[in-house]
mmCIF file of C-alpha atoms in Angstrom:
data_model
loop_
_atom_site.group_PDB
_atom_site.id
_atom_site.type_symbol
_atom_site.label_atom_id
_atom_site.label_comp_id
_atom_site.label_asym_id
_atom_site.label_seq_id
_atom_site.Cartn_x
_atom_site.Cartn_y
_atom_site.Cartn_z
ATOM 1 C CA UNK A 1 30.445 -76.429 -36.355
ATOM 2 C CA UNK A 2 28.609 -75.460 -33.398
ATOM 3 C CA UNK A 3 24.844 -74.864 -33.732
ATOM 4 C CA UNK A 4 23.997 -71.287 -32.549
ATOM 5 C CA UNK A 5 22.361 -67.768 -33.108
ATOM 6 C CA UNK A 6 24.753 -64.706 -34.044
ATOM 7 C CA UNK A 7 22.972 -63.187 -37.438
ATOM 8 C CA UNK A 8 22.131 -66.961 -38.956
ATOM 9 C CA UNK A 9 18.286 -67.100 -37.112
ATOM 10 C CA UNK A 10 19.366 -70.956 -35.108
ATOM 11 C CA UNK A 11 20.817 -71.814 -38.287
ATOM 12 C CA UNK A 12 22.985 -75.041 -38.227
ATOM 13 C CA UNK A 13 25.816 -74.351 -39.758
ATOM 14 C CA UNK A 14 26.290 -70.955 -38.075
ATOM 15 C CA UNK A 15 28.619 -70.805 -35.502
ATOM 16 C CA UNK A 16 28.137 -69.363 -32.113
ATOM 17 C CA UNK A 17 30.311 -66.418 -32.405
ATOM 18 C CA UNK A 18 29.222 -65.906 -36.248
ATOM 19 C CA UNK A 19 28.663 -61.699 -37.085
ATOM 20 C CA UNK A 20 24.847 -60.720 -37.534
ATOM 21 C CA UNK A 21 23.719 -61.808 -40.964
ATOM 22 C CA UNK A 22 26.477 -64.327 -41.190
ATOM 23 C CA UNK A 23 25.738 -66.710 -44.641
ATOM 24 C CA UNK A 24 26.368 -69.862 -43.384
ATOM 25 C CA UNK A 25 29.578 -71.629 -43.172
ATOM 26 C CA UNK A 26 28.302 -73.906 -46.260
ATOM 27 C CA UNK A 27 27.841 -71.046 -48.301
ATOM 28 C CA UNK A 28 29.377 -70.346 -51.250
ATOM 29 C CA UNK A 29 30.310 -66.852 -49.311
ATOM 30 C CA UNK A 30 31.365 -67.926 -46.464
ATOM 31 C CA UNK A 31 34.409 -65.858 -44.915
ATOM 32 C CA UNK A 32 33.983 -63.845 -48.475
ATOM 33 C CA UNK A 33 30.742 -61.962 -48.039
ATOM 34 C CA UNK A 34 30.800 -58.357 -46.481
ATOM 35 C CA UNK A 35 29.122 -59.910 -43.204
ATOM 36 C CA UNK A 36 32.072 -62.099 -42.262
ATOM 37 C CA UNK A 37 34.430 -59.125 -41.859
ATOM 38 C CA UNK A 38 36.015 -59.422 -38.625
ATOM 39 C CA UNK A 39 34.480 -62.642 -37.947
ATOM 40 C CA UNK A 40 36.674 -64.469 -35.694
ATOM 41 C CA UNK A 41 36.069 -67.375 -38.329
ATOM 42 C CA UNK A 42 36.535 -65.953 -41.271
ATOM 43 C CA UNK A 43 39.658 -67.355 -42.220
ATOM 44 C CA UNK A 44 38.254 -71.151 -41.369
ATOM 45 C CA UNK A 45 35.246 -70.518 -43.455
ATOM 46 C CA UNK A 46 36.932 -69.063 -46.440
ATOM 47 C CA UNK A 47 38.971 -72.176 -46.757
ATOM 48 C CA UNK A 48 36.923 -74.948 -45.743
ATOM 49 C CA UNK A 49 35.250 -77.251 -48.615
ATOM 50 C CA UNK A 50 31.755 -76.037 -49.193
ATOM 51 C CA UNK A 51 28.818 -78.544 -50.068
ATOM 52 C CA UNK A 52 28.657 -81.840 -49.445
ATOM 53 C CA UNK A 53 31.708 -84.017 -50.476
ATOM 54 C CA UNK A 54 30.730 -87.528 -52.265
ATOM 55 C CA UNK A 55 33.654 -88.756 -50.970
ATOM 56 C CA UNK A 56 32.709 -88.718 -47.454
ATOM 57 C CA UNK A 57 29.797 -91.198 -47.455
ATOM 58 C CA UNK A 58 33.038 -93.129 -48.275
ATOM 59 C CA UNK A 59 35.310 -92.411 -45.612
ATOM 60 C CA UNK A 60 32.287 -93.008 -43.067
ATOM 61 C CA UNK A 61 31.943 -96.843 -44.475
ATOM 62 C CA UNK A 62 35.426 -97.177 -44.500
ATOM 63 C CA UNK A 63 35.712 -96.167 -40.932
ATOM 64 C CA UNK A 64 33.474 -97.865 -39.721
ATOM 65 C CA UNK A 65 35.242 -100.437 -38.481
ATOM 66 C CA UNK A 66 37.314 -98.221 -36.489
ATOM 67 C CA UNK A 67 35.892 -97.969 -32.905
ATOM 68 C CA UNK A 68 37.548 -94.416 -31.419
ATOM 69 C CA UNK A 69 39.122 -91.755 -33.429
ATOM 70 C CA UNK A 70 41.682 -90.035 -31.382
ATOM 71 C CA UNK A 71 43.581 -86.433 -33.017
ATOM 72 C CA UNK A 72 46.845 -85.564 -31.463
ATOM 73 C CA UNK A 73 47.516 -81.830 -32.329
ATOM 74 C CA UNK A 74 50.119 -79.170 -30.821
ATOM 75 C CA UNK A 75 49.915 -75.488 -31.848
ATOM 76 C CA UNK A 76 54.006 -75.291 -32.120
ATOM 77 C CA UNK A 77 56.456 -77.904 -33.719
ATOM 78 C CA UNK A 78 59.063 -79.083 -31.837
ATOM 79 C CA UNK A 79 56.966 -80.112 -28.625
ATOM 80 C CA UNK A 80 57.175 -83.623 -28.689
ATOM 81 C CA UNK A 81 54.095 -84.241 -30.510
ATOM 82 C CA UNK A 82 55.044 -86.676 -32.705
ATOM 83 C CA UNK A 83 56.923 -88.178 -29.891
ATOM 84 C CA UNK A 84 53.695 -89.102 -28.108
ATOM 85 C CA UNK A 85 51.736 -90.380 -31.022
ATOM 86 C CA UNK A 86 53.909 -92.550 -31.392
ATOM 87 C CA UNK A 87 54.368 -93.986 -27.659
ATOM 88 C CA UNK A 88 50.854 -93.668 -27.392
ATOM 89 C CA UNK A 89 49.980 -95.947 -30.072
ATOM 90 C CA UNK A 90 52.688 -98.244 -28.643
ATOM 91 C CA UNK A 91 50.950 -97.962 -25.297
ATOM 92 C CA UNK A 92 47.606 -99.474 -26.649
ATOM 93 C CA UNK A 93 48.945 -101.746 -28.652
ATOM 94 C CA UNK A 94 50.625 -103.377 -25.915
ATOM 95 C CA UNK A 95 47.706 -103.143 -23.976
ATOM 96 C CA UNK A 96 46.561 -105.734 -26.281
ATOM 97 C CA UNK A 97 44.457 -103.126 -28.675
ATOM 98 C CA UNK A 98 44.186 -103.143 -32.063
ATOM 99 C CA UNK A 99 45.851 -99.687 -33.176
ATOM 100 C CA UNK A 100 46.307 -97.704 -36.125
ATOM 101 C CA UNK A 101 48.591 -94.587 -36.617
ATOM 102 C CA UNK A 102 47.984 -92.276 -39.529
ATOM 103 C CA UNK A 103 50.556 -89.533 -39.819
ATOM 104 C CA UNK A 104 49.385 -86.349 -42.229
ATOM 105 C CA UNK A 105 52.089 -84.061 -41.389
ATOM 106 C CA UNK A 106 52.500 -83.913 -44.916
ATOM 107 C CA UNK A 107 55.282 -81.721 -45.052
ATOM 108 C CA UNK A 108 57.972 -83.300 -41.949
ATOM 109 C CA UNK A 109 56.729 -86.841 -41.556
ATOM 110 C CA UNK A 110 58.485 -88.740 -38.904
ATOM 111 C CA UNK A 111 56.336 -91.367 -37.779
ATOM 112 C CA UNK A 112 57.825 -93.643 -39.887
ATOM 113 C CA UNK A 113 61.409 -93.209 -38.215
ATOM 114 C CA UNK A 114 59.873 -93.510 -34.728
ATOM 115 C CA UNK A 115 58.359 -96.395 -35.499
ATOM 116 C CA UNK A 116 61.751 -98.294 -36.979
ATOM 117 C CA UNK A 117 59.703 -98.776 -40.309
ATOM 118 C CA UNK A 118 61.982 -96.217 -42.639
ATOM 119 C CA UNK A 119 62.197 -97.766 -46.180
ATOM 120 C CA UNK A 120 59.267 -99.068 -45.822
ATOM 121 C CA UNK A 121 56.914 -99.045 -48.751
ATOM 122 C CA UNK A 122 53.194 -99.056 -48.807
ATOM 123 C CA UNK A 123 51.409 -102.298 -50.771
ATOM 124 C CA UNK A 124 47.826 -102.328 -52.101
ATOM 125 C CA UNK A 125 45.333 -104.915 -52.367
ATOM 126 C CA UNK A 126 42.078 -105.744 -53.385
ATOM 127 C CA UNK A 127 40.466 -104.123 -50.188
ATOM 128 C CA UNK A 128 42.851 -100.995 -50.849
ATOM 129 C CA UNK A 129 46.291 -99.726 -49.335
ATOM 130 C CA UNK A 130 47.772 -101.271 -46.730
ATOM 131 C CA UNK A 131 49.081 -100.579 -43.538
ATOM 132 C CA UNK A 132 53.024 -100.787 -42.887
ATOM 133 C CA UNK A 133 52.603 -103.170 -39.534
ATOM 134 C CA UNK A 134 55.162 -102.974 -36.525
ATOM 135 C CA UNK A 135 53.377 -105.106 -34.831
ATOM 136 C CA UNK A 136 50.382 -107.390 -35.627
ATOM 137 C CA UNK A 137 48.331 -105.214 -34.039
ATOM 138 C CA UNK A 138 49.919 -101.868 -34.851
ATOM 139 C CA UNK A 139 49.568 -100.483 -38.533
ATOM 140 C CA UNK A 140 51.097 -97.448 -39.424
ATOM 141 C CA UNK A 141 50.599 -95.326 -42.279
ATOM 142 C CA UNK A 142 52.126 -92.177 -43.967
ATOM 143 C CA UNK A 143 53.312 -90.014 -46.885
ATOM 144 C CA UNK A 144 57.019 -90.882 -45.438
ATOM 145 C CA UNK A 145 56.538 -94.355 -47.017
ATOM 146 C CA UNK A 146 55.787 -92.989 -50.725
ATOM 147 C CA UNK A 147 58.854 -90.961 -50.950
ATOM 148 C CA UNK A 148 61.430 -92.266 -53.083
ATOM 149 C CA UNK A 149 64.041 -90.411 -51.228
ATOM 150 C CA UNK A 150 63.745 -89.650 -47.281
ATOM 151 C CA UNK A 151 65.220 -86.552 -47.827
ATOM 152 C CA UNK A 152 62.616 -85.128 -50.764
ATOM 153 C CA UNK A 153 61.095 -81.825 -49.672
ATOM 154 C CA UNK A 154 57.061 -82.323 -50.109
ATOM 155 C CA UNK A 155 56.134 -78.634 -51.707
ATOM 156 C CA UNK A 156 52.396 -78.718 -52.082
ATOM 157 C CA UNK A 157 49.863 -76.444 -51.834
ATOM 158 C CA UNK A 158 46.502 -77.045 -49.400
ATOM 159 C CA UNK A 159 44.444 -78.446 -51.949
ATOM 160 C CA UNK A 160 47.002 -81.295 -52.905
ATOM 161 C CA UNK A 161 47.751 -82.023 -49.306
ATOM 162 C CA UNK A 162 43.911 -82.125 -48.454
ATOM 163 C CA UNK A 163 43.501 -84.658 -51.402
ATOM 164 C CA UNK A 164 46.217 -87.282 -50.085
ATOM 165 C CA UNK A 165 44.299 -87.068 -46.175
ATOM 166 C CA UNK A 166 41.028 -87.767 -48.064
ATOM 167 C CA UNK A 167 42.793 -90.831 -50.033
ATOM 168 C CA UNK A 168 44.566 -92.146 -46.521
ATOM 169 C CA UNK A 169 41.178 -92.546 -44.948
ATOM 170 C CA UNK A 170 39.224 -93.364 -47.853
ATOM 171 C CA UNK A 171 41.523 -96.084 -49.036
ATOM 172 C CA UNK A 172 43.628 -97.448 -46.584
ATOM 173 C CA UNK A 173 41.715 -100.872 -45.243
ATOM 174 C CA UNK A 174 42.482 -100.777 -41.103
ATOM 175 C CA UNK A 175 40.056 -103.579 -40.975
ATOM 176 C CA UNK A 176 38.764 -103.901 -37.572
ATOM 177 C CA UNK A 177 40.347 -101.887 -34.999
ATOM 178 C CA UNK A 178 40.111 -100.081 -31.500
ATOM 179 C CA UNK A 179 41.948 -97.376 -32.157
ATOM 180 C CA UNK A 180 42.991 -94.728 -34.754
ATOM 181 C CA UNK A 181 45.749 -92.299 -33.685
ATOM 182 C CA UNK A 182 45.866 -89.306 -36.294
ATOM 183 C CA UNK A 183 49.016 -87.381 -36.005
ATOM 184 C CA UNK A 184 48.467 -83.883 -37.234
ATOM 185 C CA UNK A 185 51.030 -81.207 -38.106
ATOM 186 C CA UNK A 186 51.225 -78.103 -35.582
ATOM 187 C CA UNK A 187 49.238 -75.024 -35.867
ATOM 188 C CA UNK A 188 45.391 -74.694 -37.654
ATOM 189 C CA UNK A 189 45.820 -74.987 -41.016
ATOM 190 C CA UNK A 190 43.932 -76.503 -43.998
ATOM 191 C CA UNK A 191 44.917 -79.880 -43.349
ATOM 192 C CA UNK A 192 43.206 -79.697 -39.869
ATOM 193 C CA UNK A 193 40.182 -78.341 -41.248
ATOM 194 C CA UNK A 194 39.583 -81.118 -43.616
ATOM 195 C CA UNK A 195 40.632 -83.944 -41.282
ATOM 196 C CA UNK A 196 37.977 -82.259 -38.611
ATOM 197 C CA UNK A 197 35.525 -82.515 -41.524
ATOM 198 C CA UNK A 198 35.937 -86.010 -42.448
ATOM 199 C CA UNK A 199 36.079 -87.532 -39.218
ATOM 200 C CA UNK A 200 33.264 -85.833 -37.875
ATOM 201 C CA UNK A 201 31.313 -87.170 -40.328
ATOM 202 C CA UNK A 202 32.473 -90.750 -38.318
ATOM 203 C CA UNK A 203 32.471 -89.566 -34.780
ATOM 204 C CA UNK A 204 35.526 -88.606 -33.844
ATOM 205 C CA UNK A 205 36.666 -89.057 -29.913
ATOM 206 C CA UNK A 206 38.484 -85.768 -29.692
ATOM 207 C CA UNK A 207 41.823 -84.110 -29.445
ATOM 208 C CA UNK A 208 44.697 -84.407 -27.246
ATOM 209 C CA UNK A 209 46.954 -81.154 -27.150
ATOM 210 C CA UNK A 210 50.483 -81.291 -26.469
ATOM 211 C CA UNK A 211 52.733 -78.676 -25.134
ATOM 212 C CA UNK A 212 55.944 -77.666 -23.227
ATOM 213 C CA UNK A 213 55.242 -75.507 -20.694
ATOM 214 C CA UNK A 214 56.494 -72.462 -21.543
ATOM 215 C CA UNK A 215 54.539 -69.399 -21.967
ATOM 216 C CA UNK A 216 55.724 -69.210 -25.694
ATOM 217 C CA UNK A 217 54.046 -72.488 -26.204
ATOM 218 C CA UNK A 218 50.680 -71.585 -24.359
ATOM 219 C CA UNK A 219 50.057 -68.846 -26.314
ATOM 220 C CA UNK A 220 49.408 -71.039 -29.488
ATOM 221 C CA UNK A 221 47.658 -73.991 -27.569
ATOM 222 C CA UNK A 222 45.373 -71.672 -26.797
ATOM 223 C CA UNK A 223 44.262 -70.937 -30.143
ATOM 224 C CA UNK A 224 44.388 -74.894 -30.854
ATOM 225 C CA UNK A 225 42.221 -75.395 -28.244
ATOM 226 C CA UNK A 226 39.844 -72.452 -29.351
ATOM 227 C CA UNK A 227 39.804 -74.024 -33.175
ATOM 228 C CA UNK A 228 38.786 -77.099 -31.523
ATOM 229 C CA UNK A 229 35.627 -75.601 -29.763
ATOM 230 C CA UNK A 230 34.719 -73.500 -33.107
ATOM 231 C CA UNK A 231 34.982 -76.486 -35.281
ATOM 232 C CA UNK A 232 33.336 -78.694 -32.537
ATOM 233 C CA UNK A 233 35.951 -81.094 -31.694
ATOM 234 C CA UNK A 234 36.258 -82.328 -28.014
ATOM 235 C CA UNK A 235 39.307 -81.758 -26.151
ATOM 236 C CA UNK A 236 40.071 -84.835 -24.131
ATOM 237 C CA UNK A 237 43.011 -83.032 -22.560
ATOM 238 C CA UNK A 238 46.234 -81.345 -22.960
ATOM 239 C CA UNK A 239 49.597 -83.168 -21.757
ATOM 240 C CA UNK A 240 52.424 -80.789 -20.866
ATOM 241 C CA UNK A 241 55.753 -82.543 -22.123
ATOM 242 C CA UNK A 242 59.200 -82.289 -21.786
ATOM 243 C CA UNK A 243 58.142 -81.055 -18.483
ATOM 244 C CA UNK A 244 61.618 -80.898 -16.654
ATOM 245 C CA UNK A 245 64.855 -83.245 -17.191
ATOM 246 C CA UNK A 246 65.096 -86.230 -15.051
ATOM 247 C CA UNK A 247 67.778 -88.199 -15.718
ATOM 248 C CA UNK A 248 69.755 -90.609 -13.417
ATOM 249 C CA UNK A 249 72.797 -89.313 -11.804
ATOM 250 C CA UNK A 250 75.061 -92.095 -13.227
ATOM 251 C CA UNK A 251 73.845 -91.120 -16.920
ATOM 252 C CA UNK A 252 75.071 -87.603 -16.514
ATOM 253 C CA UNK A 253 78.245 -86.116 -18.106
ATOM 254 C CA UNK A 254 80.517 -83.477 -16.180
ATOM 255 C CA UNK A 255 83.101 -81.195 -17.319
ATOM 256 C CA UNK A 256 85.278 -78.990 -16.278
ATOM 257 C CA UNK A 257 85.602 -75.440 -17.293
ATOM 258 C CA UNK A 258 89.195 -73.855 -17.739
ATOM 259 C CA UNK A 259 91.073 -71.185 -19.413
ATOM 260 C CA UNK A 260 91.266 -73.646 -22.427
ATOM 261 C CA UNK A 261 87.821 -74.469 -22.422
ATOM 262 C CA UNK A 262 86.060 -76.987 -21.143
ATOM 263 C CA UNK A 263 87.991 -80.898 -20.601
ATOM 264 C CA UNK A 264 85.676 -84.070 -19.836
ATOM 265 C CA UNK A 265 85.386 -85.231 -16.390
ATOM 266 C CA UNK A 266 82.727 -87.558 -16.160
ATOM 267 C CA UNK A 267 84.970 -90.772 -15.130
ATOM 268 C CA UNK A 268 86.564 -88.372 -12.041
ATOM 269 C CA UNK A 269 83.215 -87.245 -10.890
ATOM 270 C CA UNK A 270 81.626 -90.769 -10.975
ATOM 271 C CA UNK A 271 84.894 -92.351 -9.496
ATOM 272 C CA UNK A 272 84.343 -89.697 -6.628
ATOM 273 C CA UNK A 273 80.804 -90.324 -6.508
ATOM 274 C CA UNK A 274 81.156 -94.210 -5.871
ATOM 275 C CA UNK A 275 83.948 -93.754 -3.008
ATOM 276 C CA UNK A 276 82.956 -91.389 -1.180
ATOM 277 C CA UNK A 277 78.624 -91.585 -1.194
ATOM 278 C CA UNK A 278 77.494 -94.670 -3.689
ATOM 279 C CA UNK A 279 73.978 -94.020 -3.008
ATOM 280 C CA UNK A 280 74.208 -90.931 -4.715
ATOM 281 C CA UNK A 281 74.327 -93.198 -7.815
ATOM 282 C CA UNK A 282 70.655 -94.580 -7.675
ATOM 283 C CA UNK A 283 69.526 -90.153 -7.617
ATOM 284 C CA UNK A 284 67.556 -88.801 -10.013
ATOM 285 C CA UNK A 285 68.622 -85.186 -10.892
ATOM 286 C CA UNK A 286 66.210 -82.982 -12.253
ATOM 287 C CA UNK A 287 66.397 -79.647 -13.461
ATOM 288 C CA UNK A 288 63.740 -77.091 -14.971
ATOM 289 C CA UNK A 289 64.383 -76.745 -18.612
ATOM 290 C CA UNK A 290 61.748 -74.071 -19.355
ATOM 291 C CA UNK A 291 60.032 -71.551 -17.279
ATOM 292 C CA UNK A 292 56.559 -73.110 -15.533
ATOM 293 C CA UNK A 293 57.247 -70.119 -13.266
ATOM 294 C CA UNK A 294 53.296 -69.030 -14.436
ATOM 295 C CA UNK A 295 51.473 -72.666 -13.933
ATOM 296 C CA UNK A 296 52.468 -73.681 -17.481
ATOM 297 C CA UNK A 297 49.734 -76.128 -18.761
ATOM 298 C CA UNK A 298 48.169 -77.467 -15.783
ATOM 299 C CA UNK A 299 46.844 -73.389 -15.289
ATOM 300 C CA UNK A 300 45.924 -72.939 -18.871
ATOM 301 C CA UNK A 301 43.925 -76.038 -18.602
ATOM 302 C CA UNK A 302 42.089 -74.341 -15.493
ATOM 303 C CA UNK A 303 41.178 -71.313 -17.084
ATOM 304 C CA UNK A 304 40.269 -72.891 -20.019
ATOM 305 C CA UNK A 305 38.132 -75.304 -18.862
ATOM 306 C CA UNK A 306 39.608 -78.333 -20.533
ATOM 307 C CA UNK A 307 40.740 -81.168 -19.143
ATOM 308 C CA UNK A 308 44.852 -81.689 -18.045
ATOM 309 C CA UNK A 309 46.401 -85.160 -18.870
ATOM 310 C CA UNK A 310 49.425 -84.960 -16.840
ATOM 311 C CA UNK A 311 53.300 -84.422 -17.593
ATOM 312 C CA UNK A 312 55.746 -86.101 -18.870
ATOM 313 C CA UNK A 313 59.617 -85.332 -18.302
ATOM 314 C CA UNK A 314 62.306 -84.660 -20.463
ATOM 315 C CA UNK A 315 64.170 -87.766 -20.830
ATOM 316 C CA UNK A 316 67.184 -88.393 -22.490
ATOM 317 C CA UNK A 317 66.555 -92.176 -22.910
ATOM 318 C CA UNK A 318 62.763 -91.191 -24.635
ATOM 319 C CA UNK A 319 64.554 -89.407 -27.219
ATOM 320 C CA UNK A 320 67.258 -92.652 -27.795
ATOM 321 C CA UNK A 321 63.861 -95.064 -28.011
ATOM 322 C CA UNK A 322 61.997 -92.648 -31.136
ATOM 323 C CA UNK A 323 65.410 -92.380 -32.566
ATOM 324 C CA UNK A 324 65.548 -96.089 -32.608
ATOM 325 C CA UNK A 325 62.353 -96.192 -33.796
ATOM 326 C CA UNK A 326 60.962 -98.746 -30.526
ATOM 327 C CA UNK A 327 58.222 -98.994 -27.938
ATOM 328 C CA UNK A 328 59.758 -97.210 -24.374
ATOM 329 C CA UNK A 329 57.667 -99.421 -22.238
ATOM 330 C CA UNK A 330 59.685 -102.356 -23.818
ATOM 331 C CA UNK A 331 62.463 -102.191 -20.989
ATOM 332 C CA UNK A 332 63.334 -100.101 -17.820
ATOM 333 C CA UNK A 333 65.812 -97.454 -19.974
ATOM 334 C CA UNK A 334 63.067 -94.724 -19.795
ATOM 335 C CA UNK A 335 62.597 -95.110 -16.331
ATOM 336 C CA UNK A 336 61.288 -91.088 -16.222
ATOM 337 C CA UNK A 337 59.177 -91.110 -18.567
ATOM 338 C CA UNK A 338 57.716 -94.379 -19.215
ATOM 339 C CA UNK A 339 55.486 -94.586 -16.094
ATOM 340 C CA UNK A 340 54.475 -91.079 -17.013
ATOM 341 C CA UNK A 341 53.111 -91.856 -20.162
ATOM 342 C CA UNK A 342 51.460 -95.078 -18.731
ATOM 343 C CA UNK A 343 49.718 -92.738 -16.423
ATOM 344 C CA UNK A 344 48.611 -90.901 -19.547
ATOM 345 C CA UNK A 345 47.220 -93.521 -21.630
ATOM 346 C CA UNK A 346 45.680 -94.620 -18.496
ATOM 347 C CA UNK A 347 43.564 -91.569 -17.706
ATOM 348 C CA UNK A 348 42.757 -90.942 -21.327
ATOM 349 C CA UNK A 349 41.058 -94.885 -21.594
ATOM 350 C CA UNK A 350 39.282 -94.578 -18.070
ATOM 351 C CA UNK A 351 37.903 -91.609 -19.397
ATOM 352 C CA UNK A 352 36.088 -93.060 -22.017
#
């Protein structure tokens, strides 16, 4: 938490923002007590841990050996954050990093699919549980590899949930590596507060917020990137994807529409294309898929004051690489969104 003033007299652990005569946020009443009415972190308070955890001074030893902590977080589903966890931990492991992805999206995880390591089960050893490895350098890890059944519905309640992220970074053995890559599930909820908690206690780098760049989306990222100033997490910068569709001209499908409906005509429009102007064939098309009509993230990043990573497109052949479960810097397929992401990773090192 942020040191400040509000009721708390300098106190430590009271935030900034905290009402007058706020208890503390390791009090027993904190977000209960008649002060924290209103509080605009009352709800954090109320369900965050209180005292110190044992299990920490464990976490911190077993992290250690883990040189940057990096949280990827998005405050809707569906924006491609899991996407980019994934490519990014591709990114620096074939920058020759060592790289770990943990995955605690509990409830829908599919790191394990966009990695190609589905059926994969987790081993343990001497030094504790082991990483599911893609790549000698790239360890993965995740509840997806402890369900029986891919298709099992996780029902838990916070406190379960925020027992299996203590166990994943309290027992799994990374050894010595660069990076750690935490996918988190959207929104603020209690499995962000405890993962804040425990890798604070380790130094954490920061968070990386990802969005689309409609207003709907904003909205939320906002409040992300608010939790992350109240709980005292750095934002190393927001990346705005599926930011357009670029897609070559020769991977496009046409129809025709009729009376009938609508008849393929993909082979006629190509056959046109190549007699009559074959350059057209080496064109990107792009199209805006959502309205950025107000800025979209690059703005918000402005008026927040946080720092903006850069875009990356909507690209059919990015979508065909996580299905497949592979690296899209491997080939030239995702030729829109590869270099994108490069620039990315890029910015995000140099900034370190």
């Amino acid at each position: 938490m942020e040191n400040g003033g509000g009721g708390g007299g300098g106190r430590g652990d009271v935030p900034d923002d905290a009402n007058e005569h706020c208890p503390g946020t390791q009090s027993e009443d904190a977000g209960k007590a008649d002060a924290c009415a209103g509080c605009p972190n009352q709800q954090i308070c109320a369900t965050a841990p209180k005292g110190p955890d044992p299990d920490v001074i464990a976490i911190v030893e077993r992290l250690a050996t883990v040189k940057h902590k990096i949280l990827v977080l998005s405050g809707k589903g569906g924006v491609g954050k899991s996407t980019f966890s994934a490519q990014l931990s591709f990114a620096l492991a074939e920058m020759e990093h060592q790289v770990g992805l943990l995955d605690i999206d509990i409830c829908g995880p599919s790191i394990p699919k966009m990695l190609g390591l589905e059926g994969q089960d987790i081993h343990q050893s001497n030094l504790g549980w082991s990483p599911v490895y893609v790549e000698s350098n790239l360890g993965v890890m995740s509840i997806g590899f402890m369900l029986p059944n891919p298709d099992d519905a996780v029902i838990w309640r916070g406190p379960r949930k925020n027992g299996l992220i203590k166990q994943f970074l309290k027992d799994v053995d990374w050894g010595e590596i660069d990076y750690l890559v935490v996918d988190a599930p959207p929104g603020t909820s209690d499995e962000h507060i405890s993962i804040v908690q425990y890798l604070q206690a380790t130094g954490i780098d920061g968070a990386i917020i990802v969005t689309t760049p409609q207003q709907v989306s904003l909205i939320d990222v906002r409040k992300e990137i608010n939790f992350c100033k109240k709980v005292g997490v750095p934002v190393l910068g927001v990346v705005e994807n599926m930011s357009g569709l670029r897609q070559p001209l020769s991977d496009l499908r046409f129809v025709k529409s009729g009376e009938s409906g609508e008849t393929d005509a993909t082979e006629w429009a190509l056959n046109c294309i190549r007699e009559k102007a074959p350059e057209l064939l080496s064109v990107v098309a792009c199209s805006e898929v959502f309205d950025s009509s107000k800025g979209g993230a690059e703005k918000m990043c402005i008026e927040m004051g946080v720092p903006f990573l850069g875009k990356v497109p909507m690209d059919p052949q990015l979508c065909k690489a996580a299905e497949e479960g592979r690296s899209c810097f491997a080939d030239q397929k995702c030729s829109a969104s590869a270099p994108a992401l490069q620039r990315i990773v890029k910015k995000l090192i140099k900034a370190e």
